[in-house]
CSV table of C-alpha atoms in Angstrom, one decimal:
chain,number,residue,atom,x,y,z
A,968,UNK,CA,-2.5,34.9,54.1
A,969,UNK,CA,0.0,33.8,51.1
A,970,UNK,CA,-1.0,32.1,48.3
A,971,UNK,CA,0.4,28.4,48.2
A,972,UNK,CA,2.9,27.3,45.9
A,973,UNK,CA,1.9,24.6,43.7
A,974,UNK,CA,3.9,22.4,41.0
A,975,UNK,CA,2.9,20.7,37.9
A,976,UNK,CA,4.4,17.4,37.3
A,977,UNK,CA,2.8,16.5,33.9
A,978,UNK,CA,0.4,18.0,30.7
A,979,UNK,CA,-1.5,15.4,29.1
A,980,UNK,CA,-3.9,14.5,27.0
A,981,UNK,CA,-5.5,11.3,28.9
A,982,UNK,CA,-7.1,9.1,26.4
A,983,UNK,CA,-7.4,11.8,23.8
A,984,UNK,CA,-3.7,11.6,23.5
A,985,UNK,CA,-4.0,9.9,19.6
A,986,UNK,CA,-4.7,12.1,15.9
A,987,UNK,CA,-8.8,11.8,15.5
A,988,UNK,CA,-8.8,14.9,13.0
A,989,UNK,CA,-10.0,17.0,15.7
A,990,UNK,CA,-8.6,19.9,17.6
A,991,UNK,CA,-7.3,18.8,21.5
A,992,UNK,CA,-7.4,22.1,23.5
A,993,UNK,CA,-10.2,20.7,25.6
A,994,UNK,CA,-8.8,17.8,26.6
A,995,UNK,CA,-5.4,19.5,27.8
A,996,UNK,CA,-4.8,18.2,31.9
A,997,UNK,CA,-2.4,18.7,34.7
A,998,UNK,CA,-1.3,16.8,37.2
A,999,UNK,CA,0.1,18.1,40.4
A,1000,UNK,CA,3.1,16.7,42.3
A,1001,UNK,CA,0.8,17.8,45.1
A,1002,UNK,CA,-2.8,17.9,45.1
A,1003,UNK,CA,-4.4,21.3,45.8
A,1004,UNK,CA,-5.4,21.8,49.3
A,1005,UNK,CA,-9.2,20.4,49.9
A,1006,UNK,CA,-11.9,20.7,46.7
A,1007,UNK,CA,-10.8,23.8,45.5
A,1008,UNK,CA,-9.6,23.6,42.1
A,1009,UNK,CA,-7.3,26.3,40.5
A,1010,UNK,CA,-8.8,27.3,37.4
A,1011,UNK,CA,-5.8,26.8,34.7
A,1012,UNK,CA,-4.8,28.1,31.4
A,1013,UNK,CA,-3.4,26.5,28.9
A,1014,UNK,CA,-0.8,28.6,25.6
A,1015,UNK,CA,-0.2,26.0,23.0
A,1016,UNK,CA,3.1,27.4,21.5
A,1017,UNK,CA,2.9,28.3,18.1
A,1018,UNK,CA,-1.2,27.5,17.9
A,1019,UNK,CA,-1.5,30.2,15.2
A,1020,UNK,CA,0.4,28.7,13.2
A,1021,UNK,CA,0.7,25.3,13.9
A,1022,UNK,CA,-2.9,24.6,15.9
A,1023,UNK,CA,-3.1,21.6,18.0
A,1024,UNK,CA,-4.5,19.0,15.9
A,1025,UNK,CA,-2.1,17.2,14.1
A,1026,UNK,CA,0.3,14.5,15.4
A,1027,UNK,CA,3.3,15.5,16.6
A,1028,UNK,CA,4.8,17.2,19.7
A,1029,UNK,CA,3.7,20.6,20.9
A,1030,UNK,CA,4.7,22.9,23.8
A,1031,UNK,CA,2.1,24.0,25.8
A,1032,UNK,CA,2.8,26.7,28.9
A,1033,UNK,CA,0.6,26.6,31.9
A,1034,UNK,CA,-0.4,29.7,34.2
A,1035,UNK,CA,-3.6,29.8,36.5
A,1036,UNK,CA,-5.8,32.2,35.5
A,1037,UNK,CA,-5.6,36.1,37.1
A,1038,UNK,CA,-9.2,35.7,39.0
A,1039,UNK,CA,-7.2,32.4,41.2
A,1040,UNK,CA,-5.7,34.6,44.3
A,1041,UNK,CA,-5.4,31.5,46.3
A,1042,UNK,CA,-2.3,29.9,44.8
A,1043,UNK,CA,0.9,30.6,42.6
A,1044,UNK,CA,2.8,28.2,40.0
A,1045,UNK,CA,6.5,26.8,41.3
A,1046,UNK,CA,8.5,24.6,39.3
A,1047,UNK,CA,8.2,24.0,36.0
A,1048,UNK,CA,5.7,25.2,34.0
A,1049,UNK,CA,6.7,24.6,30.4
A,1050,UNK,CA,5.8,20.8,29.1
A,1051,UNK,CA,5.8,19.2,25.8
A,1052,UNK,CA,2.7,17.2,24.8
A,1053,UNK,CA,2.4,14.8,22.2
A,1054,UNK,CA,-0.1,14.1,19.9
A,1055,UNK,CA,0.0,9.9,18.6
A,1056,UNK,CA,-0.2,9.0,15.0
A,1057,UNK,CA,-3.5,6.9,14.3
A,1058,UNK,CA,-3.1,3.4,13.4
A,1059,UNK,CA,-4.3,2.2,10.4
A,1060,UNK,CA,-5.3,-1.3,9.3
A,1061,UNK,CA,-4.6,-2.1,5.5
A,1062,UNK,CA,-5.7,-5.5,4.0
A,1063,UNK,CA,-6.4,-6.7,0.4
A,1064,UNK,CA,-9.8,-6.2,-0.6
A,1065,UNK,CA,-12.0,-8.7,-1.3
A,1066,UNK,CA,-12.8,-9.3,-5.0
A,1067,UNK,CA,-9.4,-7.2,-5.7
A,1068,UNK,CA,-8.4,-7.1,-9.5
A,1069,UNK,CA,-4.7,-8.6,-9.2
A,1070,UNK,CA,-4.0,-10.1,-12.1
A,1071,UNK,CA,-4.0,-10.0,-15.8
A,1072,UNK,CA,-3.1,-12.4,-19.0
A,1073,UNK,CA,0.0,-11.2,-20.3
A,1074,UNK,CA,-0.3,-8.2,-22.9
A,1075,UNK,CA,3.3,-6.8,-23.6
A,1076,UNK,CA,2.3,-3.7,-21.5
A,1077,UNK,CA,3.8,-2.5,-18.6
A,1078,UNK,CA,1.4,-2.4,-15.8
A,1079,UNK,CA,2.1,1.7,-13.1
A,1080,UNK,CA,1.9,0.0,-9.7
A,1081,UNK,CA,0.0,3.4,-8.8
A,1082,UNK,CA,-2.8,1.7,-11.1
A,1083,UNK,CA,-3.4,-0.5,-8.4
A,1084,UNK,CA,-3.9,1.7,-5.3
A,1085,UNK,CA,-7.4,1.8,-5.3
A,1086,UNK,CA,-10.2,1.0,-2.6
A,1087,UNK,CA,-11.0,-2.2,-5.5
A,1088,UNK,CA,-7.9,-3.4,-4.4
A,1089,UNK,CA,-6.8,-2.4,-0.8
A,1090,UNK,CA,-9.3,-1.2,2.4
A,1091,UNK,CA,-7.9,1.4,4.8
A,1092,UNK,CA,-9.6,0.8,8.4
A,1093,UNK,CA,-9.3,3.9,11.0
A,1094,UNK,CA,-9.6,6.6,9.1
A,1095,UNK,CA,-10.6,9.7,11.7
A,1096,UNK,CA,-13.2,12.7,11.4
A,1097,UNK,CA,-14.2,11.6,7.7
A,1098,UNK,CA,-11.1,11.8,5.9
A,1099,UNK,CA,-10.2,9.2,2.7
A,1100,UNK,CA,-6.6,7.3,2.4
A,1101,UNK,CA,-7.5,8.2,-1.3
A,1102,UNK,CA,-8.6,11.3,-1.4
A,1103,UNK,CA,-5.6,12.6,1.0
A,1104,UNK,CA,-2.9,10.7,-1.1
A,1105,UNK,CA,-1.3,8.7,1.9
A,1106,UNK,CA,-0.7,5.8,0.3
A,1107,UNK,CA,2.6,4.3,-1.4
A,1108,UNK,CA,2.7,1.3,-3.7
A,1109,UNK,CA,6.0,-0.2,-4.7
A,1110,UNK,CA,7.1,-3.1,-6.6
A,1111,UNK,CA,9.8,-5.8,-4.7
A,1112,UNK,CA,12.5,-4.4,-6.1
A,1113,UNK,CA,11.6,-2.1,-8.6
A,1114,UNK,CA,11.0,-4.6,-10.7
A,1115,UNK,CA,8.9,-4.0,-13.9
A,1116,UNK,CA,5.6,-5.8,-13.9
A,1117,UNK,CA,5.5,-6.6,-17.6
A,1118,UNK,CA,6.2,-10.5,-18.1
A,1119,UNK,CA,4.5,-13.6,-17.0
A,1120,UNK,CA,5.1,-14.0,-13.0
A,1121,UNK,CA,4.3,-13.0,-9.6
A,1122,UNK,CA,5.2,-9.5,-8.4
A,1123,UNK,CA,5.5,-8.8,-4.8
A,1124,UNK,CA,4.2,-5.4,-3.8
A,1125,UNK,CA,4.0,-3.6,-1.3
A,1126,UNK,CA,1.5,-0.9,1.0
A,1127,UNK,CA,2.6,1.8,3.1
A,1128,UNK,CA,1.2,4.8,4.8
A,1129,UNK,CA,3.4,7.9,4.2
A,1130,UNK,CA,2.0,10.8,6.2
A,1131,UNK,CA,1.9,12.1,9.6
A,1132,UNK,CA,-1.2,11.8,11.1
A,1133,UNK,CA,-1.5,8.1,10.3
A,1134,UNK,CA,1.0,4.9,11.0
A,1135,UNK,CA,-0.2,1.7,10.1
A,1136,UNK,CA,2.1,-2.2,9.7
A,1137,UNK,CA,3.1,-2.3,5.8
A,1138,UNK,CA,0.9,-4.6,3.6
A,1139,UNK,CA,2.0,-7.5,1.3
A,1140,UNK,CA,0.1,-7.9,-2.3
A,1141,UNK,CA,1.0,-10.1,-5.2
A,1142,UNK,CA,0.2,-9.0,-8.3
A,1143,UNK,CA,-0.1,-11.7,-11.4
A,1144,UNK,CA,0.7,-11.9,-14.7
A,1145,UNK,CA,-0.3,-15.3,-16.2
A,1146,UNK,CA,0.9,-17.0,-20.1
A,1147,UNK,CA,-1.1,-15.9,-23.1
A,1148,UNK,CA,-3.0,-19.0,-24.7
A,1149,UNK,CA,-1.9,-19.0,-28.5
A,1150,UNK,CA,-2.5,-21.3,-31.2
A,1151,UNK,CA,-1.1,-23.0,-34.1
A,1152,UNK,CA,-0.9,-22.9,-37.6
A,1153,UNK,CA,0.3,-25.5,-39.3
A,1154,UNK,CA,2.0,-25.4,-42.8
A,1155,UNK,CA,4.3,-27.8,-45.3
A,1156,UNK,CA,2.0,-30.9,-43.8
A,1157,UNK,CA,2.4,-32.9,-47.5
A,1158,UNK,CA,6.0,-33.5,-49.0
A,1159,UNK,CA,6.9,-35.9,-51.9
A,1160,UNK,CA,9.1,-38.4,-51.3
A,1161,UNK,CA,13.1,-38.1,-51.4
A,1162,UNK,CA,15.0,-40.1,-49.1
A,1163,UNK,CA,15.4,-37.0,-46.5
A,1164,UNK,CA,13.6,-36.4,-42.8
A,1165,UNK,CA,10.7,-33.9,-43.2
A,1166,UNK,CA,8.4,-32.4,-40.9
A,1167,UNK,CA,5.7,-29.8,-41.3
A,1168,UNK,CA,6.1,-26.0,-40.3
A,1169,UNK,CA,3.5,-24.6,-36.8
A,1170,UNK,CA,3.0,-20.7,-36.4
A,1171,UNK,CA,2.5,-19.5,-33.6
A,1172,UNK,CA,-0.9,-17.6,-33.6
A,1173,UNK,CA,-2.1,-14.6,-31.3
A,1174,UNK,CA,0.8,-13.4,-30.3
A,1175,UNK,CA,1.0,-9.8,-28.8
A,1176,UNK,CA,2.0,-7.0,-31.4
A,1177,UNK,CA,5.1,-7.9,-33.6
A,1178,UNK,CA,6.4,-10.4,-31.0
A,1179,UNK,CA,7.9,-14.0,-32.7
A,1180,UNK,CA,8.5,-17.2,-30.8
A,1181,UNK,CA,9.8,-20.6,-32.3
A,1182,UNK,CA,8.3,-23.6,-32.0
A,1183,UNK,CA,9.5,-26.7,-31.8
A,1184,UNK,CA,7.8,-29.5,-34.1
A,1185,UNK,CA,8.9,-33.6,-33.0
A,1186,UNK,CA,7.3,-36.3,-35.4
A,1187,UNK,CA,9.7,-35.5,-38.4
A,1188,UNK,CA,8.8,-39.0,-41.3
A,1189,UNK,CA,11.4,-40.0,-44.2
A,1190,UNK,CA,9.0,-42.8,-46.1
A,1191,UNK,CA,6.3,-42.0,-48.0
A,1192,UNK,CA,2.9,-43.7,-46.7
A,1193,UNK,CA,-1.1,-43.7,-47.6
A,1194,UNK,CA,-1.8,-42.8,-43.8
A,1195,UNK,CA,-1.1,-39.4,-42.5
A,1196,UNK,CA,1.5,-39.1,-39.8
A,1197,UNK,CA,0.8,-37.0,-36.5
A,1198,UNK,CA,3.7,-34.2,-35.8
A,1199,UNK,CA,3.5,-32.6,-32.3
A,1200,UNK,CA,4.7,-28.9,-31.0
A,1201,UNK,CA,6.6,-29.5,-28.1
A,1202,UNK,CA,4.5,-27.9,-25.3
A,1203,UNK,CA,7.7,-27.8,-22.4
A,1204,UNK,CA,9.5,-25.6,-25.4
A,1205,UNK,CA,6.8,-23.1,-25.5
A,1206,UNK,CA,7.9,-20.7,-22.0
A,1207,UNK,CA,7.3,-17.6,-20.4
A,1208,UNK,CA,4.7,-15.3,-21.8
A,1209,UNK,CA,2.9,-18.1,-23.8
A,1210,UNK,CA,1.0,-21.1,-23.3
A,1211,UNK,CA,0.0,-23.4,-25.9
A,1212,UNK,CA,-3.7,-24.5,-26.0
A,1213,UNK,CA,-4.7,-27.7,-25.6
Protein backbone atom coordinates (compact mmCIF):
# COMPACT_ATOMS: atom_id res chain seq x y z
CA UNK A 1 0.00 0.00 0.00
CA UNK A 2 1.34 3.64 -0.97
CA UNK A 3 1.21 6.33 1.12
CA UNK A 4 -1.26 9.09 -0.15
CA UNK A 5 -0.21 12.27 -1.46
CA UNK A 6 -1.47 15.17 0.32
CA UNK A 7 -1.18 19.14 -0.37
CA UNK A 8 -1.26 22.08 1.90
CA UNK A 9 -3.12 24.97 0.66
CA UNK A 10 -2.47 27.47 3.55
CA UNK A 11 -0.28 28.11 7.15
CA UNK A 12 -2.05 30.14 9.52
CA UNK A 13 -2.33 31.43 12.61
CA UNK A 14 -6.34 31.49 13.12
CA UNK A 15 -7.20 34.07 15.55
CA UNK A 16 -3.71 34.18 17.00
CA UNK A 17 -2.72 35.80 13.83
CA UNK A 18 -2.10 39.53 15.76
CA UNK A 19 1.45 40.63 18.10
CA UNK A 20 0.22 39.76 21.97
CA UNK A 21 4.10 39.69 23.12
CA UNK A 22 3.95 36.04 23.11
CA UNK A 23 5.71 33.41 21.08
CA UNK A 24 3.09 31.76 18.16
CA UNK A 25 4.68 28.23 17.48
CA UNK A 26 1.60 26.61 19.06
CA UNK A 27 -0.85 28.10 17.20
CA UNK A 28 0.80 27.35 13.66
CA UNK A 29 -2.21 25.34 11.32
CA UNK A 30 -2.63 23.86 7.97
CA UNK A 31 -5.16 23.55 5.88
CA UNK A 32 -5.39 20.95 3.19
CA UNK A 33 -6.63 21.36 -0.35
CA UNK A 34 -7.98 17.93 0.47
CA UNK A 35 -8.88 16.60 3.73
CA UNK A 36 -7.03 13.52 5.00
CA UNK A 37 -8.70 10.38 4.32
CA UNK A 38 -11.31 9.51 7.51
CA UNK A 39 -10.09 10.80 11.29
CA UNK A 40 -6.66 10.12 10.97
CA UNK A 41 -4.65 13.14 11.33
CA UNK A 42 -0.99 13.39 10.05
CA UNK A 43 1.00 14.56 12.80
CA UNK A 44 2.85 17.83 11.21
CA UNK A 45 5.95 19.70 11.84
CA UNK A 46 6.35 23.00 11.62
CA UNK A 47 10.56 25.04 10.79
CA UNK A 48 10.02 28.68 11.28
CA UNK A 49 12.87 30.00 9.03
CA UNK A 50 15.40 31.85 10.75
CA UNK A 51 13.68 31.16 14.49
CA UNK A 52 17.19 31.28 16.03
CA UNK A 53 17.57 34.28 15.18
CA UNK A 54 14.60 35.97 14.51
CA UNK A 55 11.98 33.72 16.88
CA UNK A 56 8.39 33.92 16.01
CA UNK A 57 7.01 36.55 18.06
CA UNK A 58 7.24 39.71 16.63
CA UNK A 59 5.04 41.27 13.95
CA UNK A 60 6.10 40.78 10.72
CA UNK A 61 6.20 38.01 7.98
CA UNK A 62 7.97 34.69 8.60
CA UNK A 63 8.58 31.55 6.48
CA UNK A 64 7.69 28.61 7.96
CA UNK A 65 8.34 24.89 6.08
CA UNK A 66 6.04 22.10 6.70
CA UNK A 67 6.94 18.24 6.68
CA UNK A 68 4.96 15.45 8.62
CA UNK A 69 6.78 13.97 11.04
CA UNK A 70 9.10 10.52 10.27
CA UNK A 71 6.75 8.25 12.66
CA UNK A 72 3.55 9.25 9.79
CA UNK A 73 4.03 6.16 7.17
CA UNK A 74 0.55 6.75 5.99
CA UNK A 75 0.97 9.82 3.77
CA UNK A 76 3.62 12.02 1.85
CA UNK A 77 3.64 15.98 1.28
CA UNK A 78 2.87 17.15 -2.66
CA UNK A 79 2.71 20.59 -3.66
CA UNK A 80 3.90 23.26 -1.93
CA UNK A 81 5.28 23.15 1.17
CA UNK A 82 6.93 26.44 1.87
CA UNK A 83 4.37 29.38 3.09
CA UNK A 84 4.84 32.66 4.50
CA UNK A 85 2.90 33.56 7.67
CA UNK A 86 2.27 36.84 8.98
CA UNK A 87 2.20 38.12 12.29
CA UNK A 88 -0.38 41.60 12.63
CA UNK A 89 0.73 44.68 14.38
CA UNK A 90 -1.49 45.32 17.51
CA UNK A 91 -3.68 48.25 17.49
CA UNK A 92 -3.42 50.69 19.88
CA UNK A 93 -5.90 53.28 21.10
CA UNK A 94 -4.26 56.79 22.16
CA UNK A 95 -6.56 59.52 23.70
CA UNK A 96 -5.78 62.60 25.90
CA UNK A 97 -5.84 62.00 29.39
CA UNK A 98 -8.14 63.20 31.62
CA UNK A 99 -6.80 65.95 33.88
CA UNK A 100 -3.79 66.37 31.22
CA UNK A 101 -1.41 69.46 31.98
CA UNK A 102 -1.68 71.31 28.47
CA UNK A 103 -1.18 74.56 29.09
CA UNK A 104 0.84 77.15 30.71
CA UNK A 105 0.93 81.26 31.27
CA UNK A 106 3.43 82.49 29.08
CA UNK A 107 7.11 82.48 30.58
CA UNK A 108 9.60 83.36 27.64
CA UNK A 109 10.69 79.63 27.68
CA UNK A 110 10.60 77.30 25.16
CA UNK A 111 8.50 74.44 26.08
CA UNK A 112 10.49 70.23 24.35
CA UNK A 113 7.29 68.64 23.03
CA UNK A 114 8.95 65.38 24.40
CA UNK A 115 8.07 67.14 27.98
CA UNK A 116 4.68 66.27 27.25
CA UNK A 117 4.69 62.54 26.42
CA UNK A 118 3.74 61.28 29.48
CA UNK A 119 0.86 58.88 30.79
CA UNK A 120 -0.31 62.70 32.71
CA UNK A 121 -1.04 63.61 29.39
CA UNK A 122 -1.84 60.80 26.88
CA UNK A 123 -3.30 56.94 27.81
CA UNK A 124 -2.11 54.11 25.51
CA UNK A 125 -4.98 51.25 25.47
CA UNK A 126 -3.82 47.61 24.10
CA UNK A 127 -0.74 47.24 25.32
CA UNK A 128 0.10 43.19 25.16
CA UNK A 129 1.88 40.71 27.73
CA UNK A 130 2.70 43.68 30.24
CA UNK A 131 4.70 45.96 28.20
CA UNK A 132 4.64 50.15 28.76
CA UNK A 133 4.29 52.68 25.60
CA UNK A 134 6.66 54.56 28.01
CA UNK A 135 8.94 52.38 29.15
CA UNK A 136 9.47 50.87 25.41
CA UNK A 137 9.87 54.44 23.86
CA UNK A 138 7.13 53.96 21.05
CA UNK A 139 5.90 57.10 21.16
CA UNK A 140 6.57 60.34 18.90
CA UNK A 141 5.37 63.85 19.72
CA UNK A 142 5.63 66.59 17.15
CA UNK A 143 4.64 70.11 16.90
CA UNK A 144 2.25 71.29 13.55
CA UNK A 145 4.85 72.33 11.77
CA UNK A 146 7.74 72.38 13.79
CA UNK A 147 6.74 75.28 15.19
CA UNK A 148 8.31 76.52 18.52
CA UNK A 149 5.97 76.49 21.44
CA UNK A 150 7.23 79.67 23.07
CA UNK A 151 4.59 82.55 22.54
CA UNK A 152 0.99 83.04 23.52
CA UNK A 153 -1.19 80.57 21.21
CA UNK A 154 -2.47 77.30 20.46
CA UNK A 155 -0.05 74.63 19.22
CA UNK A 156 -1.32 71.60 17.42
CA UNK A 157 0.52 68.42 18.27
CA UNK A 158 0.57 65.45 17.32
CA UNK A 159 0.79 61.35 18.68
CA UNK A 160 2.07 58.56 16.86
CA UNK A 161 3.22 55.13 17.46
CA UNK A 162 6.61 54.43 15.87
CA UNK A 163 7.47 50.66 16.30
CA UNK A 164 6.70 47.48 14.91
CA UNK A 165 4.76 45.51 17.04
CA UNK A 166 2.10 48.20 17.56
CA UNK A 167 -0.05 50.50 14.93
CA UNK A 168 -2.50 52.66 16.26
CA UNK A 169 -4.72 56.04 14.32
CA UNK A 170 -2.47 59.28 15.12
CA UNK A 171 -3.73 61.53 17.93
CA UNK A 172 -4.46 65.28 17.91
CA UNK A 173 -3.48 67.52 21.18
CA UNK A 174 -3.44 71.23 21.61
CA UNK A 175 -1.12 72.58 23.75
CA UNK A 176 -1.69 76.27 25.27
CA UNK A 177 0.13 79.14 25.99
CA UNK A 178 -2.05 81.92 27.40
CA UNK A 179 -0.99 86.14 27.99
CA UNK A 180 0.90 87.01 31.18
CA UNK A 181 -1.34 89.38 33.44
CA UNK A 182 0.98 92.51 34.18
CA UNK A 183 0.51 95.65 35.81
CA UNK A 184 1.09 99.27 35.76
CA UNK A 185 3.06 101.72 37.12
CA UNK A 186 2.19 105.00 36.72
CA UNK A 187 4.62 107.99 36.72
CA UNK A 188 4.74 112.08 35.74
CA UNK A 189 0.79 112.09 37.03
CA UNK A 190 1.30 116.13 38.22
CA UNK A 191 2.60 118.76 35.57
CA UNK A 192 2.47 122.61 36.01
CA UNK A 193 0.82 124.44 33.72
CA UNK A 194 2.24 125.65 30.15
CA UNK A 195 0.02 125.82 27.40
CA UNK A 196 1.16 122.18 25.97
CA UNK A 197 -0.84 118.49 26.02
CA UNK A 198 0.58 116.35 28.84
CA UNK A 199 -0.12 113.03 29.90
CA UNK A 200 1.44 110.85 32.64
CA UNK A 201 4.00 107.99 31.93
CA UNK A 202 2.48 103.72 32.76
CA UNK A 203 5.29 100.88 33.11
CA UNK A 204 4.60 97.94 32.41
CA UNK A 205 5.17 95.65 35.55
CA UNK A 206 6.01 91.81 35.73
CA UNK A 207 7.22 91.39 32.66
CA UNK A 208 9.37 88.12 31.92
CA UNK A 209 13.24 88.71 32.23
CA UNK A 210 14.63 91.89 30.40
CA UNK A 211 11.58 91.90 28.07
CA UNK A 212 10.02 95.83 27.33
CA UNK A 213 6.64 96.60 25.91
CA UNK A 214 5.13 100.12 25.28
CA UNK A 215 2.14 101.25 26.34
CA UNK A 216 -0.06 103.33 25.11
CA UNK A 217 -1.60 106.10 27.55
CA UNK A 218 -5.16 108.16 26.03
CA UNK A 219 -6.47 111.00 28.45
CA UNK A 220 -3.55 113.53 27.55
CA UNK A 221 -5.05 117.37 29.56
CA UNK A 222 -3.54 120.98 28.48
CA UNK A 223 -5.51 123.25 31.34
CA UNK A 224 -4.57 123.21 34.64
CA UNK A 225 -7.61 122.15 37.11
CA UNK A 226 -8.27 121.47 41.08
CA UNK A 227 -9.84 117.98 40.10
CA UNK A 228 -7.60 115.23 39.01
CA UNK A 229 -8.02 113.97 35.43
CA UNK A 230 -8.29 110.05 34.66
CA UNK A 231 -5.60 108.81 31.91
CA UNK A 232 -6.27 105.29 30.59
CA UNK A 233 -3.60 102.49 29.03
CA UNK A 234 -5.13 101.44 26.03
CA UNK A 235 -5.91 97.75 26.72
CA UNK A 236 -6.49 96.65 22.60
CA UNK A 237 -2.61 98.05 22.33
CA UNK A 238 -1.35 95.68 24.85
CA UNK A 239 -1.00 92.11 22.49
CA UNK A 240 0.53 88.88 22.36
CA UNK A 241 2.29 87.65 25.41
CA UNK A 242 0.61 90.16 27.82
CA UNK A 243 -2.59 90.98 29.25
CA UNK A 244 -3.34 93.87 31.20
CA UNK A 245 -5.19 93.42 34.50
CA UNK A 246 -8.26 94.73 35.13
Amino acid sequence: IMPATLEISAVTLGENGVYDGKEKNAYLSVTYSAAPFGEDSPEVVFDVQDYETKGFTNAGEYTVKVSLAASDVNYTLGGTTTFTVTIDKATLTLSQAEGASLSKVYDGKVVDPQSLLAPENVTVAGMQNGEDAFELGILSIAAEADSEIKNAAGYKLTVSVNEGNYTAQDLELTYTVTAKLIGVEWSDTEFTYDGAAHKPTATAKNLVGDETLTLTVTGEQTNASESPYTATVAKDRVTGNYMLEE
